[in-house]
Tab-separated table of C-alpha atoms and ligand atoms in Angstrom:
chain	number	residue	atom	x	y	z
V	8	MET	CA	98.850	108.192	173.180
V	9	ALA	CA	98.824	111.634	174.847
V	10	ILE	CA	102.312	112.987	175.576
V	11	ASP	CA	102.843	116.450	177.023
V	12	ALA	CA	105.562	118.977	176.246
V	13	PHE	CA	107.895	117.372	178.813
V	14	GLY	CA	107.506	113.846	177.485
V	15	ARG	CA	105.110	112.697	180.195
V	16	ARG	CA	102.418	110.243	179.169
V	17	ILE	CA	99.042	111.669	180.215
V	18	ASP	CA	96.488	108.874	180.543
V	19	TYR	CA	94.509	109.809	183.654
V	20	LEU	CA	91.564	112.210	183.833
V	21	ARG	CA	89.942	113.295	187.086
V	22	ILE	CA	86.391	114.479	186.547
V	23	SER	CA	84.630	116.532	189.197
V	24	LEU	CA	80.927	115.695	188.949
V	25	THR	CA	79.793	118.482	191.242
V	26	ASP	CA	81.082	121.303	193.419
V	27	ARG	CA	78.481	120.370	196.055
V	28	CYS	CA	79.145	118.304	199.114
V	29	ASN	CA	77.209	116.890	202.045
V	30	LEU	CA	80.173	117.543	204.405
V	31	ARG	CA	82.227	120.659	205.214
V	32	CYS	CA	85.711	119.362	206.024
V	33	VAL	CA	87.633	122.036	207.889
V	34	TYR	CA	90.631	121.905	205.539
V	35	CYS	CA	88.537	121.900	202.372
V	36	MET	CA	85.610	124.279	202.797
V	37	PRO	CA	84.687	127.328	204.816
V	38	ALA	CA	82.120	126.732	207.576
V	39	ALA	CA	79.482	128.592	205.607
V	40	GLY	CA	80.200	126.431	202.546
V	41	VAL	CA	81.118	127.833	199.163
V	42	ALA	CA	78.609	129.464	196.838
V	43	TRP	CA	77.363	126.580	194.690
V	44	LYS	CA	77.534	127.105	190.960
V	45	ASP	CA	74.199	127.550	189.197
V	46	HIS	CA	72.780	124.483	187.527
V	47	ASP	CA	73.548	125.750	184.009
V	48	GLU	CA	77.165	126.499	184.935
V	49	ILE	CA	77.736	122.834	185.740
V	50	LEU	CA	78.388	120.408	182.900
V	51	SER	CA	75.524	118.037	182.237
V	52	LEU	CA	76.310	114.337	182.430
V	53	GLU	CA	75.904	114.165	178.656
V	54	GLU	CA	78.486	116.933	178.201
V	55	ILE	CA	80.907	115.131	180.518
V	56	GLU	CA	80.386	111.891	178.604
V	57	ARG	CA	81.063	113.620	175.296
V	58	PHE	CA	84.235	115.172	176.674
V	59	ALA	CA	85.335	111.832	178.148
V	60	ALA	CA	84.797	110.044	174.833
V	61	ILE	CA	86.988	112.603	173.057
V	62	ALA	CA	89.630	112.443	175.805
V	63	VAL	CA	89.728	108.646	175.604
V	64	GLY	CA	90.249	109.000	171.865
V	65	GLU	CA	93.249	111.211	172.683
V	66	GLY	CA	94.848	108.636	174.997
V	67	ILE	CA	93.096	108.860	178.353
V	68	SER	CA	92.589	105.318	179.664
V	69	LYS	CA	91.715	105.923	183.335
V	70	ILE	CA	88.977	108.120	184.739
V	71	ARG	CA	88.327	109.007	188.371
V	72	LEU	CA	85.074	110.616	189.445
V	73	THR	CA	85.405	113.113	192.255
V	74	GLY	CA	83.846	116.356	193.461
V	75	GLY	CA	82.606	117.963	195.812
V	76	GLU	CA	80.960	114.719	196.732
V	77	PRO	CA	80.374	112.756	193.519
V	78	LEU	CA	77.655	110.594	195.063
V	79	VAL	CA	75.377	113.608	195.594
V	80	ARG	CA	75.164	114.021	191.791
V	81	LYS	CA	71.867	112.638	190.485
V	82	GLY	CA	72.283	109.932	187.872
V	83	VAL	CA	75.802	108.919	188.916
V	84	VAL	CA	75.203	105.184	188.413
V	85	GLY	CA	73.974	105.533	184.827
V	86	HIS	CA	76.847	107.923	184.175
V	87	VAL	CA	79.347	105.307	185.340
V	88	ARG	CA	77.718	102.682	183.134
V	89	ARG	CA	77.944	104.914	180.049
V	90	LEU	CA	81.548	105.942	180.752
V	91	ARG	CA	82.499	102.325	181.349
V	92	ALA	CA	81.254	101.483	177.877
V	93	LEU	CA	83.775	103.821	176.204
V	94	THR	CA	86.080	101.817	173.998
V	95	GLY	CA	89.651	102.382	175.126
V	96	LEU	CA	88.807	103.208	178.729
V	97	GLU	CA	90.566	100.646	180.917
V	98	ALA	CA	89.180	101.575	184.310
V	99	ILE	CA	87.017	103.984	186.212
V	100	ALA	CA	87.409	104.875	189.870
V	101	LEU	CA	85.678	106.958	192.514
V	102	THR	CA	86.910	109.259	195.275
V	103	THR	CA	84.197	109.755	197.879
V	104	ASN	CA	83.740	110.669	201.512
V	105	GLY	CA	81.947	107.330	201.791
V	106	THR	CA	78.912	108.583	203.668
V	107	LEU	CA	76.534	107.656	200.819
V	108	LEU	CA	78.438	104.604	199.660
V	109	ALA	CA	76.319	102.115	201.609
V	110	ARG	CA	73.497	103.045	199.225
V	111	TYR	CA	75.591	103.130	196.048
V	112	ALA	CA	78.322	100.474	196.320
V	113	ALA	CA	76.340	97.565	194.857
V	114	PRO	CA	74.797	99.514	191.933
V	115	LEU	CA	78.186	101.053	191.144
V	116	VAL	CA	79.805	97.636	190.959
V	117	GLU	CA	76.981	96.449	188.759
V	118	ALA	CA	77.630	99.496	186.519
V	119	GLY	CA	81.324	98.620	186.253
V	120	LEU	CA	83.090	100.610	188.971
V	121	THR	CA	85.103	98.727	191.583
V	122	ARG	CA	88.056	101.002	192.419
V	123	VAL	CA	87.193	103.266	195.330
V	124	ASN	CA	89.087	105.731	197.513
V	125	ILE	CA	87.258	106.679	200.688
V	126	SER	CA	88.432	109.897	202.320
V	127	LEU	CA	88.352	109.491	206.080
V	128	ASP	CA	90.382	111.655	208.427
V	129	SER	CA	89.618	110.234	211.844
V	130	LEU	CA	88.326	106.966	213.300
V	131	ASP	CA	87.150	108.743	216.442
V	132	PRO	CA	83.458	109.700	216.028
V	133	ALA	CA	83.848	113.017	217.873
V	134	VAL	CA	86.943	114.047	215.900
V	135	PHE	CA	85.311	112.934	212.640
V	136	GLU	CA	82.290	115.077	213.429
V	137	ARG	CA	84.539	118.041	214.196
V	138	VAL	CA	86.698	117.627	211.063
V	139	THR	CA	83.709	117.220	208.757
V	140	ARG	CA	81.597	119.759	210.660
V	141	GLY	CA	78.754	117.423	211.424
V	142	GLY	CA	79.438	114.177	209.550
V	143	LYS	CA	78.806	110.782	211.134
V	144	LEU	CA	81.721	108.361	211.254
V	145	ALA	CA	79.248	105.463	211.296
V	146	ASP	CA	78.023	106.477	207.821
V	147	ALA	CA	81.546	106.485	206.373
V	148	LEU	CA	82.375	103.135	208.018
V	149	ALA	CA	79.124	101.682	206.679
V	150	GLY	CA	80.317	102.859	203.262
V	151	LEU	CA	83.645	101.079	203.771
V	152	ASP	CA	81.878	97.851	204.756
V	153	ALA	CA	79.517	98.178	201.799
V	154	ALA	CA	82.467	98.564	199.436
V	155	PHE	CA	83.813	95.183	200.552
V	156	ALA	CA	80.375	93.561	200.635
V	157	ALA	CA	79.765	94.677	197.042
V	158	GLY	CA	83.096	93.241	195.919
V	159	MET	CA	84.856	96.543	195.267
V	160	GLY	CA	88.616	96.526	195.031
V	161	PRO	CA	91.124	97.878	195.501
V	162	VAL	CA	89.551	99.702	198.441
V	163	LYS	CA	91.689	102.590	199.671
V	164	VAL	CA	91.211	104.902	202.619
V	165	ASN	CA	92.769	108.348	202.207
V	166	ALA	CA	93.526	110.390	205.303
V	167	VAL	CA	94.872	113.924	205.052
V	168	VAL	CA	97.270	114.444	207.950
V	169	VAL	CA	96.940	117.843	209.598
V	170	ARG	CA	98.977	118.457	212.736
V	171	GLY	CA	96.289	120.553	214.404
V	172	LEU	CA	93.803	117.692	214.114
V	173	ASP	CA	95.844	115.412	216.387
V	174	GLN	CA	94.869	112.246	214.482
V	175	ASP	CA	95.478	108.725	215.775
V	176	LEU	CA	97.485	107.397	212.819
V	177	LEU	CA	97.972	103.937	214.305
V	178	ALA	CA	94.193	103.435	214.465
V	179	PHE	CA	94.175	103.840	210.671
V	180	ALA	CA	97.121	101.520	210.214
V	181	ARG	CA	95.265	98.852	212.220
V	182	LEU	CA	92.563	98.837	209.505
V	183	THR	CA	95.113	97.082	207.280
V	184	LEU	CA	95.458	94.120	209.644
V	185	ASP	CA	92.109	92.400	209.010
V	186	ARG	CA	91.038	93.318	205.485
V	187	PRO	CA	92.842	94.357	202.298
V	188	VAL	CA	92.324	98.019	203.065
V	189	HIS	CA	95.014	100.271	201.648
V	190	VAL	CA	95.344	103.259	203.943
V	191	ARG	CA	97.137	106.227	202.402
V	192	PHE	CA	98.274	109.197	204.417
V	193	ILE	CA	98.296	112.362	202.335
V	194	GLU	CA	100.325	115.440	203.115
V	195	TYR	CA	98.149	118.456	203.723
V	196	MET	CA	98.363	120.737	200.674
V	197	PRO	CA	98.067	124.526	200.470
V	198	VAL	CA	95.158	124.639	198.047
V	199	GLY	CA	92.721	127.545	197.855
V	200	GLY	CA	93.087	131.095	199.211
V	201	ALA	CA	96.164	132.058	197.202
V	202	SER	CA	98.017	134.947	198.782
V	203	GLU	CA	101.131	136.909	198.006
V	204	GLY	CA	102.598	136.309	201.451
V	205	GLY	CA	103.463	132.639	201.090
V	206	GLU	CA	100.852	131.407	203.534
V	207	CYS	CA	97.340	130.790	202.350
V	208	GLU	CA	93.926	131.048	203.823
V	209	PRO	CA	92.388	128.251	201.897
V	210	ALA	CA	88.831	127.267	201.421
V	211	GLY	CA	89.016	125.711	204.878
V	212	GLU	CA	90.334	127.031	208.165
V	213	GLY	CA	93.717	128.020	206.856
V	214	TRP	CA	96.779	126.066	205.796
V	215	THR	CA	99.952	126.861	207.675
V	216	ARG	CA	103.376	125.301	207.344
V	217	ALA	CA	103.060	124.220	210.969
V	218	ASP	CA	100.031	122.060	210.086
V	219	HIS	CA	101.924	120.205	207.383
V	220	VAL	CA	103.263	116.812	208.534
V	221	SER	CA	105.880	115.234	206.275
V	222	ALA	CA	105.687	111.627	205.126
V	223	GLU	CA	108.946	110.923	206.976
V	224	GLU	CA	107.360	112.009	210.239
V	225	ILE	CA	104.230	109.972	209.490
V	226	LEU	CA	106.311	106.838	208.861
V	227	GLU	CA	108.459	107.423	211.958
V	228	ARG	CA	105.354	107.770	214.112
V	229	LEU	CA	103.796	104.620	212.652
V	230	THR	CA	106.972	102.626	213.172
V	231	ALA	CA	107.408	103.803	216.776
V	232	GLU	CA	103.745	103.389	217.706
V	233	GLY	CA	103.433	100.105	215.779
V	234	THR	CA	106.484	98.659	217.498
V	235	ALA	CA	105.192	99.730	220.928
V	236	ALA	CA	101.831	98.096	220.116
V	237	GLY	CA	103.479	94.812	219.072
V	238	LEU	CA	102.786	95.212	215.323
V	239	GLY	CA	106.457	95.500	214.476
V	240	ALA	CA	107.969	97.833	211.926
V	241	LEU	CA	106.483	98.808	208.591
V	242	GLU	CA	108.194	97.010	205.734
V	243	PRO	CA	108.401	98.560	202.260
V	244	VAL	CA	106.195	96.878	199.645
V	245	ARG	CA	107.820	96.319	196.260
V	246	ARG	CA	106.180	98.137	193.372
V	247	GLY	CA	104.893	94.941	191.810
V	248	ASP	CA	103.213	93.903	195.080
V	249	ALA	CA	101.644	97.301	195.802
V	250	PRO	CA	97.918	97.772	195.253
V	251	GLY	CA	97.333	98.916	191.690
V	252	GLY	CA	97.239	102.683	191.579
V	253	TRP	CA	97.465	105.590	189.220
V	254	GLY	CA	99.405	107.934	191.458
V	255	PRO	CA	102.763	108.119	193.151
V	256	ALA	CA	102.066	106.542	196.577
V	257	ARG	CA	104.849	104.648	198.391
V	258	TYR	CA	103.546	101.537	200.181
V	259	TYR	CA	104.487	99.671	203.381
V	260	ARG	CA	103.010	96.766	205.306
V	261	TYR	CA	103.017	95.307	208.793
V	262	ALA	CA	104.214	91.693	208.607
V	263	GLY	CA	101.373	89.413	207.473
V	264	ALA	CA	98.808	92.203	207.054
V	265	PRO	CA	96.434	91.870	204.073
V	266	GLY	CA	96.331	95.637	203.614
V	267	THR	CA	99.036	98.239	203.158
V	268	VAL	CA	99.950	101.664	204.475
V	269	GLY	CA	100.911	104.254	201.883
V	270	VAL	CA	102.149	107.809	201.901
V	271	ILE	CA	101.482	110.442	199.259
V	272	THR	CA	103.898	113.326	199.381
V	273	PRO	CA	103.018	116.132	197.011
V	274	LEU	CA	104.972	118.650	199.060
V	275	SER	CA	107.978	116.946	200.596
V	276	HIS	CA	108.762	114.914	197.453
V	277	HIS	CA	107.597	116.501	194.247
V	278	PHE	CA	106.396	113.933	191.791
V	279	CYS	CA	105.648	116.347	188.970
V	280	GLY	CA	108.087	114.433	186.749
V	281	GLU	CA	105.733	111.423	186.891
V	282	CYS	CA	102.491	113.388	186.681
V	283	ASN	CA	100.050	111.621	184.386
V	284	ARG	CA	96.834	113.597	184.880
V	285	LEU	CA	94.426	116.227	183.702
V	286	ARG	CA	91.446	117.543	185.665
V	287	LEU	CA	87.997	118.568	184.467
V	288	THR	CA	86.156	120.760	186.964
V	289	ALA	CA	82.407	120.529	187.473
V	290	ASP	CA	81.955	123.857	185.699
V	291	GLY	CA	83.817	122.623	182.658
V	292	ARG	CA	87.340	123.948	183.056
V	293	LEU	CA	90.266	121.797	182.045
V	294	ARG	CA	93.110	122.104	184.515
V	295	ALA	CA	96.503	120.688	183.646
V	296	CYS	CA	98.046	121.146	187.117
V	297	LEU	CA	96.426	121.153	190.552
V	298	PHE	CA	98.627	124.047	191.629
V	299	SER	CA	98.301	126.169	188.506
V	300	ASP	CA	95.301	128.445	188.080
V	301	GLU	CA	95.573	128.248	184.292
V	302	GLU	CA	92.264	126.740	183.197
V	303	ILE	CA	90.858	126.104	179.739
V	304	ASP	CA	87.181	126.786	179.136
V	305	VAL	CA	85.846	123.520	177.773
V	306	ARG	CA	82.224	124.232	178.644
V	307	SER	CA	81.597	126.871	176.026
V	308	VAL	CA	83.233	124.731	173.357
V	309	LEU	CA	81.189	121.697	174.431
V	310	ARG	CA	78.109	123.913	174.043
V	311	GLY	CA	79.004	125.510	170.725
V	312	GLY	CA	81.852	123.649	169.079
V	313	THR	CA	82.684	120.458	167.276
V	314	ASP	CA	84.471	117.390	168.608
V	315	ALA	CA	87.570	118.604	166.754
V	316	ASP	CA	87.395	121.899	168.682
V	317	VAL	CA	87.246	119.984	171.971
V	318	ARG	CA	90.164	117.820	170.881
V	319	ASP	CA	92.177	120.981	170.197
V	320	LEU	CA	91.590	122.132	173.783
V	321	ILE	CA	92.881	118.837	175.142
V	322	ARG	CA	95.973	119.221	172.974
V	323	THR	CA	96.436	122.782	174.237
V	324	ALA	CA	96.243	121.507	177.828
V	325	LEU	CA	98.943	118.941	177.062
V	326	ALA	CA	101.131	121.537	175.363
V	327	THR	CA	100.840	123.986	178.264
V	328	LYS	CA	100.893	121.608	181.243
V	329	PRO	CA	103.570	123.036	183.571
V	330	GLU	CA	106.723	121.049	184.211
V	331	SER	CA	106.348	121.400	187.981
V	332	HIS	CA	104.392	123.239	190.645
V	333	SER	CA	107.665	124.269	192.361
V	334	SER	CA	106.762	125.506	195.816
V	335	ARG	CA	103.589	127.314	194.949
V	336	VAL	CA	101.350	128.034	197.941
V	337	GLY	CA	97.640	128.550	197.437
V	338	THR	CA	95.354	128.414	194.420
V	339	ALA	CA	92.464	130.570	193.311
V	340	ARG	CA	89.933	127.787	193.781
V	341	GLY	CA	89.541	125.377	196.689
V	342	MET	CA	89.905	121.604	196.545
V	343	SER	CA	86.156	120.951	196.533
V	344	GLN	CA	85.919	123.065	193.384
V	345	ILE	CA	88.929	121.520	191.656
V	346	GLY	CA	88.159	117.941	192.610
V	347	GLY	CA	91.206	116.959	194.659
K	28	SAM	N1	84.304	114.551	198.567
K	28	SAM	C1	85.174	113.556	198.072
K	28	SAM	C2	86.164	113.129	199.131
K	28	SAM	O1	86.249	113.777	200.171
K	28	SAM	O2	86.821	112.126	198.881
K	28	SAM	C3	85.926	113.942	196.812
K	28	SAM	C4	86.448	115.337	196.693
K	28	SAM	S1	87.706	115.782	197.872
K	28	SAM	C5	88.045	117.454	197.409
K	28	SAM	C6	89.083	114.864	197.229
K	28	SAM	C7	90.234	114.675	198.182
K	28	SAM	O3	90.879	115.904	198.420
K	28	SAM	C8	89.854	114.123	199.554
K	28	SAM	O4	90.619	112.959	199.816
K	28	SAM	C9	90.253	115.212	200.496
K	28	SAM	O5	90.660	114.719	201.740
K	28	SAM	C10	91.382	115.861	199.738
K	28	SAM	N2	91.727	117.212	200.157
K	28	SAM	C11	90.913	118.273	200.283
K	28	SAM	N3	91.616	119.361	200.668
K	28	SAM	C12	92.899	118.979	200.812
K	28	SAM	C13	94.118	119.620	201.169
K	28	SAM	N4	94.154	120.902	201.458
K	28	SAM	N5	95.250	118.886	201.181
K	28	SAM	C14	95.236	117.570	200.858
K	28	SAM	N6	94.139	116.912	200.488
K	28	SAM	C15	92.985	117.593	200.475
K	29	SF4	FE1	83.434	117.456	200.901
K	29	SF4	FE2	85.470	115.896	200.194
K	29	SF4	FE3	85.858	118.512	200.675
K	29	SF4	FE4	85.273	116.932	202.719
K	29	SF4	S1	87.107	116.793	201.403
K	29	SF4	S2	84.320	118.932	202.281
K	29	SF4	S3	83.944	115.460	201.807
K	29	SF4	S4	84.667	117.660	199.036
């Protein structure tokens, strides 16, 4: 079992398969994109699998594949199948923008992956196109349908709430009425573009405090709009009845709905005390905290060291994982490079 210096059990590894993406979400990437890493800077799938095997031996039991957009990485299905075969790994999950999922959902399920989070920030095609700078909502919705058709579950939809985007939150909540979709609203985080001044100009168009919408406000809006629309109030879901998850979401439900509405509040309610994760970036850096720029170079050890050397790096990450991110604003690398 992997325990860090503050007694937290670390059993969850997020692996970024690529820094590349087929979208350019305004809050995640600059319009011109970011300079992609060269091919040899990115870990090969074999290197990732070796690292994962060692990490599982150290106590990691859950792996999430992310990016950039993980489904643009060639060979992703075989990669899932090989990771799934690791003894000691309980589950593997995917975070995707969904636009390529119609093609991949069935093979992924066949390879052993059923847990999927689809990031989707608007259900209005014009707003979706604006937020993603050119993406097609129909592609993401086809991905959502394909996830259900292929038998994936739990299926979650993650929406980052940004005040300036003027999103229709109730439209998302309505997704929970017909199918077991678990919609989670995520507070907008100041990642990327670290600056001394307390604001940041992140990878995207620029995080400001004014764009941050707290979970309390999200829930108040959903209750008011849901009541006006005849859906009633959101009722809290007990932990045991919530969709299985690896993170600190709080869940609610409209009466009788098969799906749930969740909120994830990294800023307004710190959950560092429950943090259970490590991150491996596509270029082979081990990151113990999303908000800390301390990274451990795993790539060069994977290319020149022994398994014991790699294991030592994992132990160093556990020993140096910060207790909390306090109110840090901005990071050296953007979310598409860290993996969310
Ligand atoms: N491309 C995939 C996707 O969009 O799901 C995986 C990578 S993306 C970086 C992972 C998650 O980070 C997405 O849900 C995205 O919405 C979220 N994200 C990106 N920038 C964010 C920010 N500044 N605050 C909160 N979430 C953010
Ligand atoms: Fe790509 Fe995901 Fe970032 Fe959007 S949030 S630009 S889909 S990596």
